[in-house]
CSV table of C-alpha atoms in Angstrom, one decimal:
chain,number,residue,atom,x,y,z
A,29,UNK,CA,-5.1,23.6,10.6
A,30,UNK,CA,-3.3,21.3,8.2
A,31,UNK,CA,-4.5,17.8,8.8
A,32,UNK,CA,-2.2,14.8,8.1
A,33,UNK,CA,-4.7,13.4,5.6
A,34,UNK,CA,-7.9,14.7,4.2
A,35,UNK,CA,-10.2,13.7,1.3
A,36,UNK,CA,-12.5,16.6,1.8
A,37,UNK,CA,-10.9,18.9,-0.7
A,38,UNK,CA,-10.7,16.2,-3.3
A,39,UNK,CA,-14.4,15.2,-2.7
A,40,UNK,CA,-15.5,18.9,-2.9
A,41,UNK,CA,-13.8,19.2,-6.3
A,42,UNK,CA,-15.5,16.0,-7.6
A,43,UNK,CA,-18.8,16.4,-5.8
A,44,UNK,CA,-20.9,16.6,-8.9
A,45,UNK,CA,-19.3,13.6,-10.6
A,46,UNK,CA,-19.4,11.5,-7.5
A,47,UNK,CA,-23.1,12.3,-7.0
A,48,UNK,CA,-23.9,11.3,-10.5
A,49,UNK,CA,-21.9,8.0,-10.1
A,50,UNK,CA,-24.0,7.1,-7.0
A,51,UNK,CA,-27.2,7.9,-8.8
A,52,UNK,CA,-26.2,5.6,-11.7
A,53,UNK,CA,-26.6,2.5,-9.5
A,54,UNK,CA,-30.1,1.2,-9.9
A,55,UNK,CA,-31.3,0.0,-6.5
A,56,UNK,CA,-34.1,-2.2,-8.0
A,57,UNK,CA,-31.8,-4.0,-10.4
A,58,UNK,CA,-29.5,-6.7,-8.8
A,59,UNK,CA,-27.5,-7.0,-12.0
A,60,UNK,CA,-26.6,-3.3,-11.9
A,61,UNK,CA,-24.8,-4.0,-8.7
A,62,UNK,CA,-22.7,-6.7,-10.3
A,63,UNK,CA,-22.1,-4.6,-13.5
A,64,UNK,CA,-20.7,-1.7,-11.5
A,65,UNK,CA,-18.1,-3.9,-9.8
A,66,UNK,CA,-17.2,-5.6,-13.1
A,67,UNK,CA,-16.8,-2.3,-14.8
A,68,UNK,CA,-14.4,-1.1,-12.1
A,69,UNK,CA,-12.5,-4.4,-12.4
A,70,UNK,CA,-12.0,-3.8,-16.1
A,71,UNK,CA,-10.9,-0.2,-15.6
A,72,UNK,CA,-8.4,-1.2,-12.9
A,73,UNK,CA,-6.9,-4.0,-15.0
A,74,UNK,CA,-6.5,-1.7,-18.0
A,75,UNK,CA,-4.9,1.0,-15.8
A,76,UNK,CA,-2.5,-1.5,-14.2
A,77,UNK,CA,-1.9,-3.4,-17.5
A,78,UNK,CA,-2.8,-6.6,-15.7
A,79,UNK,CA,-4.9,-9.4,-17.3
A,80,UNK,CA,-7.4,-9.6,-14.4
A,81,UNK,CA,-8.6,-7.6,-11.4
A,82,UNK,CA,-10.7,-9.2,-8.8
A,83,UNK,CA,-12.4,-6.7,-6.5
A,84,UNK,CA,-12.8,-7.6,-2.8
A,85,UNK,CA,-13.9,-5.9,0.4
A,86,UNK,CA,-10.4,-4.7,1.7
A,87,UNK,CA,-6.7,-4.7,1.0
A,88,UNK,CA,-6.2,-7.2,3.8
A,89,UNK,CA,-8.7,-9.6,2.1
A,90,UNK,CA,-6.9,-9.1,-1.2
A,91,UNK,CA,-3.6,-10.3,0.3
A,92,UNK,CA,-5.2,-13.2,2.1
A,93,UNK,CA,-7.1,-14.3,-1.0
A,94,UNK,CA,-4.0,-13.9,-3.3
A,95,UNK,CA,-1.9,-16.0,-0.8
A,96,UNK,CA,-4.5,-18.7,-0.5
A,97,UNK,CA,-4.9,-18.8,-4.2
A,98,UNK,CA,-1.3,-20.0,-4.5
A,99,UNK,CA,-2.3,-23.4,-3.1
A,100,UNK,CA,1.0,-23.7,-1.2
A,101,UNK,CA,1.4,-26.2,1.6
A,102,UNK,CA,0.0,-25.1,5.0
A,103,UNK,CA,2.6,-23.6,7.2
A,104,UNK,CA,5.0,-22.9,4.4
A,105,UNK,CA,7.3,-19.9,4.9
A,106,UNK,CA,6.6,-16.5,3.3
A,107,UNK,CA,9.3,-13.8,3.4
A,108,UNK,CA,8.4,-10.2,3.9
A,109,UNK,CA,9.9,-7.0,5.5
A,110,UNK,CA,9.9,-6.5,9.3
A,111,UNK,CA,9.1,-2.8,8.9
A,112,UNK,CA,5.6,-2.1,7.7
A,113,UNK,CA,1.9,-2.3,8.5
A,114,UNK,CA,0.5,-5.1,10.6
A,115,UNK,CA,-1.9,-6.3,7.9
A,116,UNK,CA,0.8,-7.7,5.7
A,117,UNK,CA,2.1,-10.1,8.3
A,118,UNK,CA,-1.5,-10.8,9.6
A,119,UNK,CA,-2.5,-11.8,6.1
A,120,UNK,CA,0.3,-14.3,5.8
A,121,UNK,CA,-0.7,-15.9,9.1
A,122,UNK,CA,-4.5,-15.8,8.3
A,123,UNK,CA,-3.7,-17.4,4.9
A,124,UNK,CA,-2.1,-20.3,6.8
A,125,UNK,CA,1.5,-19.6,6.3
A,126,UNK,CA,4.6,-18.7,8.5
A,127,UNK,CA,6.0,-15.2,8.1
A,128,UNK,CA,9.7,-14.7,7.9
A,129,UNK,CA,10.9,-11.2,8.5
A,130,UNK,CA,13.9,-9.5,6.9
A,131,UNK,CA,15.6,-6.1,7.2
A,132,UNK,CA,15.2,-3.0,5.1
A,133,UNK,CA,17.8,-2.1,2.5
A,134,UNK,CA,20.6,0.3,3.5
A,135,UNK,CA,19.3,3.9,3.3
A,136,UNK,CA,15.8,2.7,2.3
A,137,UNK,CA,12.5,1.8,4.0
A,138,UNK,CA,11.7,-1.2,1.8
A,139,UNK,CA,13.0,-4.8,2.0
A,140,UNK,CA,16.6,-5.7,1.4
A,141,UNK,CA,16.9,-8.1,-1.5
A,142,UNK,CA,20.2,-9.5,-0.2
A,143,UNK,CA,18.4,-10.3,3.1
A,144,UNK,CA,15.6,-12.0,1.1
A,145,UNK,CA,18.2,-14.2,-0.6
A,146,UNK,CA,19.7,-15.2,2.7
A,147,UNK,CA,16.3,-16.0,4.2
A,148,UNK,CA,15.2,-18.5,1.5
A,149,UNK,CA,15.0,-22.1,2.8
A,150,UNK,CA,13.5,-25.3,1.4
A,151,UNK,CA,10.3,-24.4,3.3
A,152,UNK,CA,9.9,-21.0,1.5
A,153,UNK,CA,6.9,-20.9,-0.7
A,154,UNK,CA,6.6,-17.2,-1.5
A,155,UNK,CA,7.9,-13.6,-1.1
A,156,UNK,CA,5.6,-10.7,-0.2
A,157,UNK,CA,7.4,-7.4,-1.2
A,158,UNK,CA,5.8,-4.4,0.2
A,159,UNK,CA,6.0,-1.2,-1.8
A,160,UNK,CA,5.9,0.8,1.4
A,161,UNK,CA,4.9,4.5,1.4
A,162,UNK,CA,4.5,4.3,-2.4
A,163,UNK,CA,8.2,3.3,-3.1
A,164,UNK,CA,8.5,0.5,-5.6
A,165,UNK,CA,11.0,-2.3,-4.8
A,166,UNK,CA,13.3,-3.3,-7.7
A,167,UNK,CA,10.8,-5.9,-8.9
A,168,UNK,CA,12.8,-7.1,-12.0
A,169,UNK,CA,15.6,-8.1,-9.6
A,170,UNK,CA,13.2,-9.7,-7.1
A,171,UNK,CA,11.4,-11.6,-9.8
A,172,UNK,CA,14.7,-12.9,-11.1
A,173,UNK,CA,15.6,-14.1,-7.5
A,174,UNK,CA,12.2,-15.7,-7.1
A,175,UNK,CA,12.4,-17.5,-10.4
A,176,UNK,CA,15.8,-18.9,-9.5
A,177,UNK,CA,14.2,-20.5,-6.5
A,178,UNK,CA,10.8,-21.3,-8.0
A,179,UNK,CA,9.0,-19.1,-5.5
A,180,UNK,CA,5.7,-17.3,-5.9
A,181,UNK,CA,5.6,-13.5,-5.5
A,182,UNK,CA,2.6,-11.7,-4.0
A,183,UNK,CA,3.1,-8.0,-4.1
A,184,UNK,CA,1.6,-5.8,-1.4
A,185,UNK,CA,0.6,-2.7,-3.5
A,186,UNK,CA,-1.7,-1.2,-0.8
A,187,UNK,CA,0.3,2.1,-0.8
A,188,UNK,CA,1.8,2.1,-4.3
A,189,UNK,CA,-0.9,1.8,-7.0
A,190,UNK,CA,0.5,3.7,-10.1
A,191,UNK,CA,4.2,3.2,-9.3
A,192,UNK,CA,6.3,1.7,-12.0
A,193,UNK,CA,9.7,0.1,-12.0
A,194,UNK,CA,11.6,-1.3,-15.0
A,195,UNK,CA,8.9,0.2,-17.1
A,196,UNK,CA,6.1,-1.9,-15.6
A,197,UNK,CA,3.4,-1.2,-13.1
A,198,UNK,CA,3.9,-2.7,-9.6
A,199,UNK,CA,1.4,-5.4,-8.9
A,200,UNK,CA,2.0,-7.1,-12.3
A,201,UNK,CA,5.4,-8.7,-11.7
A,202,UNK,CA,4.5,-11.6,-9.5
A,203,UNK,CA,1.9,-14.4,-9.3
A,204,UNK,CA,-0.6,-11.9,-7.9
A,205,UNK,CA,-0.9,-8.7,-5.8
A,206,UNK,CA,-3.1,-7.1,-3.3
A,207,UNK,CA,-4.3,-3.5,-3.5
A,208,UNK,CA,-6.1,-1.4,-0.9
A,209,UNK,CA,-8.7,1.3,-1.5
A,210,UNK,CA,-9.1,2.2,2.2
A,211,UNK,CA,-10.2,5.8,2.7
A,212,UNK,CA,-6.6,6.8,3.4
A,213,UNK,CA,-5.1,5.5,0.2
A,214,UNK,CA,-4.3,7.7,-2.8
A,215,UNK,CA,-7.1,6.0,-4.8
A,216,UNK,CA,-9.6,5.8,-2.0
A,217,UNK,CA,-13.1,4.6,-1.4
A,218,UNK,CA,-15.3,6.3,1.1
A,219,UNK,CA,-14.8,3.4,3.6
A,220,UNK,CA,-12.9,0.3,2.4
A,221,UNK,CA,-12.2,-1.9,-0.6
A,222,UNK,CA,-9.5,-3.9,-2.3
A,223,UNK,CA,-8.5,-5.9,-5.3
A,224,UNK,CA,-6.3,-8.8,-6.5
A,225,UNK,CA,-4.3,-8.3,-9.7
A,226,UNK,CA,-3.0,-11.2,-11.6
A,227,UNK,CA,-1.9,-12.3,-15.1
A,228,UNK,CA,-2.6,-16.0,-14.3
A,229,UNK,CA,-6.2,-17.0,-15.3
A,230,UNK,CA,-6.1,-19.9,-12.7
A,231,UNK,CA,-5.2,-17.5,-9.9
A,232,UNK,CA,-7.9,-15.1,-11.0
A,233,UNK,CA,-10.5,-17.9,-11.0
A,234,UNK,CA,-9.4,-19.1,-7.5
A,235,UNK,CA,-9.6,-15.5,-6.2
A,236,UNK,CA,-13.1,-15.1,-7.5
A,237,UNK,CA,-14.1,-18.3,-5.8
A,238,UNK,CA,-12.3,-17.4,-2.6
A,239,UNK,CA,-14.0,-14.0,-2.3
A,240,UNK,CA,-17.4,-15.8,-2.3
A,241,UNK,CA,-16.9,-18.5,0.4
A,242,UNK,CA,-15.0,-20.7,-2.0
A,243,UNK,CA,-18.1,-21.3,-4.0
A,244,UNK,CA,-17.7,-23.4,-7.1
A,245,UNK,CA,-21.3,-23.0,-8.2
A,246,UNK,CA,-24.5,-24.6,-7.2
A,247,UNK,CA,-23.8,-24.1,-3.5
A,248,UNK,CA,-20.8,-26.4,-3.8
A,249,UNK,CA,-17.9,-24.9,-1.8
A,250,UNK,CA,-14.5,-26.4,-2.7
A,251,UNK,CA,-12.2,-23.9,-0.8
A,252,UNK,CA,-12.2,-22.2,2.6
A,253,UNK,CA,-13.0,-18.8,1.3
A,254,UNK,CA,-14.2,-15.4,2.7
A,255,UNK,CA,-17.3,-13.3,2.3
A,256,UNK,CA,-15.4,-10.4,0.6
A,257,UNK,CA,-17.1,-8.4,-2.0
A,258,UNK,CA,-16.6,-4.8,-3.0
A,259,UNK,CA,-19.6,-2.6,-2.3
A,260,UNK,CA,-21.1,-1.5,-5.7
A,261,UNK,CA,-21.4,2.1,-4.6
A,262,UNK,CA,-17.7,2.1,-3.8
A,263,UNK,CA,-17.0,0.5,-7.2
A,264,UNK,CA,-18.7,3.4,-9.1
A,265,UNK,CA,-16.9,6.0,-6.9
A,266,UNK,CA,-13.6,4.3,-7.6
A,267,UNK,CA,-14.4,4.2,-11.3
A,268,UNK,CA,-15.0,7.9,-11.2
A,269,UNK,CA,-11.8,8.7,-9.4
A,270,UNK,CA,-9.5,6.4,-11.3
A,271,UNK,CA,-9.0,8.7,-14.4
A,272,UNK,CA,-7.6,11.3,-12.0
A,273,UNK,CA,-5.1,9.1,-10.3
A,274,UNK,CA,-2.1,9.9,-12.5
A,275,UNK,CA,-2.8,13.6,-12.1
A,276,UNK,CA,-2.9,13.2,-8.3
A,277,UNK,CA,0.3,11.2,-8.3
A,278,UNK,CA,2.0,13.9,-10.4
A,279,UNK,CA,1.0,16.5,-7.7
A,280,UNK,CA,2.2,14.2,-4.9
A,281,UNK,CA,5.6,14.0,-6.7
A,282,UNK,CA,5.7,17.8,-7.0
A,283,UNK,CA,5.0,18.2,-3.2
A,284,UNK,CA,7.7,15.6,-2.4
A,285,UNK,CA,10.2,17.4,-4.6
A,286,UNK,CA,9.4,20.7,-2.8
A,287,UNK,CA,9.8,19.1,0.6
A,288,UNK,CA,13.1,17.5,-0.4
A,289,UNK,CA,14.4,20.8,-1.8
A,290,UNK,CA,13.3,22.6,1.4
A,291,UNK,CA,14.9,20.0,3.7
A,292,UNK,CA,18.2,20.2,1.9
A,293,UNK,CA,19.0,23.2,4.1
A,294,UNK,CA,19.0,21.0,7.2
A,295,UNK,CA,21.5,18.3,8.0
A,296,UNK,CA,19.1,16.8,10.5
A,297,UNK,CA,16.2,15.8,8.3
A,298,UNK,CA,16.7,12.6,6.4
A,299,UNK,CA,14.4,12.5,3.3
A,300,UNK,CA,13.2,9.5,1.3
A,301,UNK,CA,15.9,8.0,-0.9
A,302,UNK,CA,15.9,9.0,-4.6
A,303,UNK,CA,14.5,6.2,-6.9
A,304,UNK,CA,13.6,5.9,-10.6
A,305,UNK,CA,11.3,8.9,-11.5
A,306,UNK,CA,8.2,6.7,-11.8
A,307,UNK,CA,9.0,4.4,-8.9
A,308,UNK,CA,7.6,6.5,-6.0
A,309,UNK,CA,4.0,7.7,-5.8
A,310,UNK,CA,4.4,9.2,-2.3
A,311,UNK,CA,1.4,7.7,-0.6
A,312,UNK,CA,3.3,9.0,2.4
A,313,UNK,CA,6.2,11.4,2.6
A,314,UNK,CA,8.2,9.9,5.5
A,315,UNK,CA,11.3,11.5,7.0
A,316,UNK,CA,13.7,10.6,9.8
A,317,UNK,CA,14.5,13.2,12.4
A,318,UNK,CA,16.0,13.5,15.9
A,319,UNK,CA,13.4,13.5,18.7
A,320,UNK,CA,10.5,12.4,16.5
A,321,UNK,CA,8.0,12.5,19.4
A,322,UNK,CA,9.0,16.0,20.4
A,323,UNK,CA,8.6,17.1,16.8
A,324,UNK,CA,5.1,15.6,16.6
A,325,UNK,CA,4.0,17.5,19.7
A,326,UNK,CA,5.5,20.8,18.3
A,327,UNK,CA,3.7,20.4,15.0
A,328,UNK,CA,0.5,19.4,16.7
A,329,UNK,CA,0.7,22.6,18.7
A,330,UNK,CA,0.9,24.5,15.4
A,331,UNK,CA,-2.1,22.7,13.9
A,332,UNK,CA,0.0,20.4,11.6
A,333,UNK,CA,-1.0,16.7,11.6
A,334,UNK,CA,1.5,13.9,11.4
A,335,UNK,CA,1.5,10.1,11.8
A,336,UNK,CA,4.2,7.7,12.9
A,337,UNK,CA,4.3,4.8,10.4
A,338,UNK,CA,5.4,2.4,11.9
A,339,UNK,CA,6.9,2.4,15.4
A,340,UNK,CA,6.7,-1.4,16.2
A,341,UNK,CA,8.5,-4.0,14.0
A,342,UNK,CA,6.2,-6.7,12.9
A,343,UNK,CA,7.9,-9.5,14.7
A,344,UNK,CA,7.3,-7.6,18.0
A,345,UNK,CA,3.6,-7.1,17.5
A,346,UNK,CA,1.7,-8.6,20.5
A,347,UNK,CA,-1.0,-10.1,18.3
A,348,UNK,CA,1.6,-12.5,16.8
A,349,UNK,CA,2.7,-14.0,20.1
A,350,UNK,CA,2.1,-17.7,20.0
A,351,UNK,CA,2.2,-17.8,16.2
A,352,UNK,CA,5.0,-19.4,14.2
A,353,UNK,CA,7.2,-16.8,12.8
A,354,UNK,CA,10.9,-16.2,12.2
A,355,UNK,CA,12.9,-12.9,12.1
A,356,UNK,CA,16.3,-12.4,10.8
A,357,UNK,CA,18.6,-9.5,12.0
A,358,UNK,CA,16.6,-6.3,11.4
A,359,UNK,CA,18.8,-3.7,12.9
A,360,UNK,CA,18.3,-1.1,10.1
A,361,UNK,CA,14.5,-1.6,10.4
A,362,UNK,CA,14.7,-1.0,14.1
A,363,UNK,CA,16.6,2.3,13.6
A,364,UNK,CA,14.1,3.4,10.9
A,365,UNK,CA,11.1,2.6,13.2
A,366,UNK,CA,12.6,4.6,16.0
A,367,UNK,CA,13.0,7.8,13.9
A,368,UNK,CA,10.4,8.0,11.2
A,369,UNK,CA,7.5,10.5,11.0
A,370,UNK,CA,5.1,10.9,8.1
A,371,UNK,CA,3.9,14.4,7.1
A,372,UNK,CA,1.1,15.7,4.9
A,373,UNK,CA,1.4,15.0,1.2
A,374,UNK,CA,-2.1,14.8,-0.3
A,375,UNK,CA,-2.5,16.5,-3.7
A,376,UNK,CA,-4.7,19.3,-2.5
A,377,UNK,CA,-1.9,20.8,-0.3
A,378,UNK,CA,-0.8,24.2,-1.5
A,379,UNK,CA,2.8,25.1,-2.0
A,380,UNK,CA,2.4,27.6,0.9
A,381,UNK,CA,1.3,24.9,3.2
A,382,UNK,CA,4.2,22.7,2.2
A,383,UNK,CA,6.6,25.6,3.0
A,384,UNK,CA,5.0,26.2,6.4
A,385,UNK,CA,5.3,22.5,7.3
A,386,UNK,CA,8.9,22.5,6.1
A,387,UNK,CA,9.9,25.5,8.0
A,388,UNK,CA,8.4,24.2,11.2
A,389,UNK,CA,10.2,20.8,10.9
A,390,UNK,CA,13.6,22.4,10.1
A,391,UNK,CA,13.4,24.8,13.0
A,392,UNK,CA,12.7,22.1,15.5
A,393,UNK,CA,15.1,19.5,14.1
A,394,UNK,CA,18.0,22.0,14.0
A,395,UNK,CA,17.2,23.2,17.5
A,396,UNK,CA,17.4,19.7,19.1
A,397,UNK,CA,20.2,18.1,17.1
């Protein structure tokens, strides 16, 4: 069996360190709880080269809080990509804004900057670029576009912590960003967690208020906030894991390179587009193949786990019926959604397992093409 995702091998390797981290939290000392979260916030900010990190309960909360911290007009338009996970668009709506969906770039799985440019209107307040599957968008170019139109940028870094473009970490280019530490992420908690990154002290202060019901002190609440705090046990576990993140990313890149080399022998497997060396952390290795659903069944029969991320474009999600939203032509995104399949890429995979997976995919793709 080769599962699609597994933390068990990672946790087995770190078992002693993780146990010590949990034991370090003093249950009888309330201030120790706060210190563990503050320590992680400092470590995360240092790693990301951001001025501030504000830990919250989930990546979704991180995006909602970052968007609300903009203090943009209610109902304002926020541009994002139509291909991606539901939480991005849901966060825009839950923050009180109107999502505007644009296509993916040619040959890519991230938003098309030309489409973003065409979608900007006088009602646009912000852009939410999603570094999907760990692939960094060209943030220097996007930041230039946003600055030309005086727009805020809130990066969705849920799947791309550690990626860099233009020599800078993703998550530090815009007004703020949201990170997820969901158990499936490449820096993962045991359950859930998230953080807001920002270089703006006012945004950081608003985010800290918003994560605590909008409290301004003395039980005086000045904003409609959330109850969204990172569990201190998760904080110490994340602090323990963070020093290993770059090593894990290096291994993910090695696995991705091996897959790409293996798949070069087939004309029927489309691999992720090449980017800057540091611009992809391969949270997922996502390919396009003929008869995606048939391939999933064949791989499952061989004990190989896969996941389809994401088969439904955001503007077609049933949950958004009745909500204000706008979608531009997204034909490339529709084609991508119809053919993508994500395969195992976690750092603990062996080269032999990567080759077994590759051979199975090539054999099926070539047989049905």
